[in-house]
Short mmCIF file of C-alpha atoms in Angstrom, two decimals:
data_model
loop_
_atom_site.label_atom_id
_atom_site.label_comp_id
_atom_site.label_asym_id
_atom_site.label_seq_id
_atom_site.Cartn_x
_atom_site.Cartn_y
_atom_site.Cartn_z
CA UNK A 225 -24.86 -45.36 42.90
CA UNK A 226 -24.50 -45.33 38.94
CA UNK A 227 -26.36 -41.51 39.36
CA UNK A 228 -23.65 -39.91 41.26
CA UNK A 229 -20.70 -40.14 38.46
CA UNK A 230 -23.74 -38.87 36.00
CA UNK A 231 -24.43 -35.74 38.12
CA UNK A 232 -20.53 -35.46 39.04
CA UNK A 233 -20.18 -35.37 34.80
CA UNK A 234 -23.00 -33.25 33.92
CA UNK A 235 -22.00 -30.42 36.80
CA UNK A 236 -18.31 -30.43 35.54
CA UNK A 237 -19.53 -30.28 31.63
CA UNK A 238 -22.08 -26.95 32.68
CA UNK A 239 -19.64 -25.24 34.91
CA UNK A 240 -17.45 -24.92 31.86
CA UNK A 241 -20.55 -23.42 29.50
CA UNK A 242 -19.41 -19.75 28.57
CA UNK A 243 -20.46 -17.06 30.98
CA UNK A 244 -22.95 -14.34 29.09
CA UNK A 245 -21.13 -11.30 28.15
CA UNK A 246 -22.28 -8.30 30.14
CA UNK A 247 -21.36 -4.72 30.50
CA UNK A 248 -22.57 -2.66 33.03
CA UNK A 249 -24.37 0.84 31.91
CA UNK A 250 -25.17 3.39 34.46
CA UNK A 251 -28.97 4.56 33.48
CA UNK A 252 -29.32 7.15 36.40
CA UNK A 253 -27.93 8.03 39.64
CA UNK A 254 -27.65 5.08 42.02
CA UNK A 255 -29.00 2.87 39.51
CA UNK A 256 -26.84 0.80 36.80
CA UNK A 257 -27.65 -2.69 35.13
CA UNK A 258 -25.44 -5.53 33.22
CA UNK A 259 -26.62 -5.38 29.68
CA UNK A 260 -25.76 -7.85 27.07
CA UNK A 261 -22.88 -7.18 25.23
CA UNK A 262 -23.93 -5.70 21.77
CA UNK A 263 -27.27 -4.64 22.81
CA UNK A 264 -28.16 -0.61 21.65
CA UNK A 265 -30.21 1.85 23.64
CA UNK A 266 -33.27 2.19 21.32
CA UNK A 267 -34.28 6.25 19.98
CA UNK A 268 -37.16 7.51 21.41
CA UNK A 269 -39.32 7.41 18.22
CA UNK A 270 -38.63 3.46 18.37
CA UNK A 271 -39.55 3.20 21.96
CA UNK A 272 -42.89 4.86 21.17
CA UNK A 273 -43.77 2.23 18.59
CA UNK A 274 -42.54 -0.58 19.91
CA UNK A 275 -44.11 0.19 23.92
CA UNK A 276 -46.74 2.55 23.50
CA UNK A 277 -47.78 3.37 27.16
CA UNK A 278 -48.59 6.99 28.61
CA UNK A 279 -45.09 6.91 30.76
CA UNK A 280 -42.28 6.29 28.58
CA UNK A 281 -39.62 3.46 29.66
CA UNK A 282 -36.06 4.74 31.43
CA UNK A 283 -34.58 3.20 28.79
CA UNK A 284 -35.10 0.07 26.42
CA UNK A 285 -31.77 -1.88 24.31
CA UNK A 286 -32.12 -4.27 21.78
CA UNK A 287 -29.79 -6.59 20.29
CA UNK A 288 -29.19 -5.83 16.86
CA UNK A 289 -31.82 -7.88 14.78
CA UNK A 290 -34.00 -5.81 17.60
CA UNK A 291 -36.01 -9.45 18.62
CA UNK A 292 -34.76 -9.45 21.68
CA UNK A 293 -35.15 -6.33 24.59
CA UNK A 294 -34.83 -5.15 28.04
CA UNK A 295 -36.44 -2.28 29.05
CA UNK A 296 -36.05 -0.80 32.70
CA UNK A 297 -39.41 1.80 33.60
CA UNK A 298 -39.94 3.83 37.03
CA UNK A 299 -43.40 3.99 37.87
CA UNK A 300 -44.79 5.83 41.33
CA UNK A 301 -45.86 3.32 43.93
CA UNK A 302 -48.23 3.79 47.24
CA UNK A 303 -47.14 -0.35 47.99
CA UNK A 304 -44.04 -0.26 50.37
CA UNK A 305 -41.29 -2.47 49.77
CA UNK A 306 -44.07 -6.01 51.25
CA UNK A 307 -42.31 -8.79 48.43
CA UNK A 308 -44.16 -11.53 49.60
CA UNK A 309 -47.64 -9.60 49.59
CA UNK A 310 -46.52 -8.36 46.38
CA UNK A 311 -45.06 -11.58 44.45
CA UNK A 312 -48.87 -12.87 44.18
CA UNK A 313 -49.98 -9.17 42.95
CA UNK A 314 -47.96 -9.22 40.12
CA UNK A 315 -48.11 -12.66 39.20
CA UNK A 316 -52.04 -12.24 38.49
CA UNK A 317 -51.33 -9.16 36.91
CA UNK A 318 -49.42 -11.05 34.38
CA UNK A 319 -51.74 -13.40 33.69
CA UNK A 320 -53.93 -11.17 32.97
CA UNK A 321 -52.15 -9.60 30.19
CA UNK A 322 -51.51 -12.84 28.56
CA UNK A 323 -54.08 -16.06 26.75
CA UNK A 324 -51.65 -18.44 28.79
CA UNK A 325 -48.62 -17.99 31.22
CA UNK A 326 -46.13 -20.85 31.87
CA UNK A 327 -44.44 -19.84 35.18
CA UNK A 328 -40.88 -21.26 35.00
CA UNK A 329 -39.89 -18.68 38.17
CA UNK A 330 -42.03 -17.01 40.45
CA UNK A 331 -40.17 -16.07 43.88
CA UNK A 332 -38.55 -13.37 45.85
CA UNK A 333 -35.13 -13.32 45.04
CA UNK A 334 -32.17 -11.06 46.66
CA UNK A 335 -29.85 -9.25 43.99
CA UNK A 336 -26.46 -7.59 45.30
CA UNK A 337 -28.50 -7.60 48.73
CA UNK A 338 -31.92 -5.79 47.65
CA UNK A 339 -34.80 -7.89 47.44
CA UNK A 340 -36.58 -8.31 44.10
CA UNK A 341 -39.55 -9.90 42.98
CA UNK A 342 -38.74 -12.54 39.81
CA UNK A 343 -41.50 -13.85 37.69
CA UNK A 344 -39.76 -15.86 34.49
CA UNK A 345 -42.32 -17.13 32.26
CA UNK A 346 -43.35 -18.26 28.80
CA UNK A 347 -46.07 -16.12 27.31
CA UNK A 348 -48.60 -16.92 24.95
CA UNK A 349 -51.00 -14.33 23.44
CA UNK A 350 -53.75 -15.62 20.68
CA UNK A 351 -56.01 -13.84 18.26
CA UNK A 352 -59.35 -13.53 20.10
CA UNK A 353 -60.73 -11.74 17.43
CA UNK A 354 -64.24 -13.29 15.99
CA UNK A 355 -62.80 -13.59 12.54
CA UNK A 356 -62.19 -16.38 9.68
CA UNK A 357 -58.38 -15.27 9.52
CA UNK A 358 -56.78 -16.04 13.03
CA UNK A 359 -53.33 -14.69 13.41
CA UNK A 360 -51.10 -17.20 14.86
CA UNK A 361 -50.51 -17.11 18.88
CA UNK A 362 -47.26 -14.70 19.82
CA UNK A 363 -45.13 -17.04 22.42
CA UNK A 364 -42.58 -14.95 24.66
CA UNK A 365 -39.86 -15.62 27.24
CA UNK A 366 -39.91 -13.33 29.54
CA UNK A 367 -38.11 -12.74 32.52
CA UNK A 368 -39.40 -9.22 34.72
CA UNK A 369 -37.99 -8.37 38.39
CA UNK A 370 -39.83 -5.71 40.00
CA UNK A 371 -38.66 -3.85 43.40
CA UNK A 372 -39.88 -0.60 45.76
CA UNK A 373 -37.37 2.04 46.20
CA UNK A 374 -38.97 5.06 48.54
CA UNK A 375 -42.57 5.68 46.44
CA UNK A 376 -40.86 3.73 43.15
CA UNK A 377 -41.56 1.08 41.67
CA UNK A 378 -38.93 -0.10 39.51
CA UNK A 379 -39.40 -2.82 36.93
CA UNK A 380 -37.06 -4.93 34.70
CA UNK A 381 -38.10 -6.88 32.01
CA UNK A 382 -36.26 -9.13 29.49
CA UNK A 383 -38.15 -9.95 26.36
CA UNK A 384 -36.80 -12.88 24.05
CA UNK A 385 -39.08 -15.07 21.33
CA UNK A 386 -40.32 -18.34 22.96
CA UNK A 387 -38.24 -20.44 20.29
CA UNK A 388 -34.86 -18.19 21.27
CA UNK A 389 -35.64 -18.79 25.07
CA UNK A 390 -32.43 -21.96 25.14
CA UNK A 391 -30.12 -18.76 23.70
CA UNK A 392 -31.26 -15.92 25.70
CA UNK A 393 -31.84 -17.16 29.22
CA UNK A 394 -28.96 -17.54 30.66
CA UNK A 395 -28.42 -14.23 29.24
CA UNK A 396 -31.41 -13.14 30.92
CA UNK A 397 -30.64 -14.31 34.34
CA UNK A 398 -27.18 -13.18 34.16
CA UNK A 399 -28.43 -9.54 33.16
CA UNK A 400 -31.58 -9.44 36.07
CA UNK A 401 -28.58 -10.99 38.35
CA UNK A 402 -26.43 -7.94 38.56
CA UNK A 403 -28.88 -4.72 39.47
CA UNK A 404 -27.54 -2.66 41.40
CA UNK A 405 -30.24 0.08 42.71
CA UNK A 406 -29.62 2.36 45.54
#
């Protein structure tokens, strides 16, 4: 019984926590995101340095100490639009990428009535370099939603530093929360 008036308090007190600031920005036809209020669409000389890949991103912002990004990419796809046959695909192809993965989401998750795939996560990537001088491990929140549109894949990632992750994900969530993709 005493548990009730504590979740009754704690509910009213995070109702009332400020909502992130978003803006939407329309990144090609019949696709537009909500991006964080003061982050900047990134030159393509700083794209190439900061995600060096063969197939350049759409389009990657930053806020302004540039820590923090979220880059949207287009890649060609044979899979068809199968979320729960694709959740566990990408979910090993994280861990691959990464020394350790902390999964705080992993599910198929509906956003303005298309279905995405939503892996959250901590990241942790150490030196594995056989050397007396090991850098210290990178740790990453990350938050990526990934969905099929015709032969498409379309992915959305959110990249924050592990010890920013309190400050930037509800920002995160908010921002992968309000895709629209037609």
């Amino acid at each position: 019984m005493k548990t009730l008036p504590l979740l009754a308090a704690t509910l009213a007190l995070t109702s009332f926590a400020p909502r992130p600031k978003l803006t939407t920005v329309k990144l090609a036809p019949g696709l537009s995101v909500a991006m964080p209020v003061g982050f900047a669409p990134l030159p393509d000389a700083a794209i190439a340095v900061k995600f060096p890949a063969p197939r350049k991103p759409l389009a990657v912002y930053s806020n302004p100490s540039g820590r923090v990004d979220y880059s949207i990419s287009v890649r060609p796809t044979t899979f068809g639009p199968d979320y729960n046959v694709l959740l566990p695909m990408y979910k090993a192809s994280v861990q691959r990428l990464y020394t350790k993965v902390d999964f705080l989401t992993q599910e198929v998750r509906k956003v303005n009535g298309r279905d995405f795939v939503a892996l959250e996560f901590v990241s942790t990537m150490s030196d594995s370099r056989r050397s007396s001088v090991a850098l210290a491990p990178i740790k990453k929140y990350e938050y990526i939603e990934y969905a099929v549109q015709g032969q498409q894949l379309y992915i959305f990632a959110f990249s924050a530093p592990a010890e920013e992750q309190a400050q930037w994900r509800p920002v995160a969530q908010a921002a992968l929360g309000d895709i629209s993709l037609k």
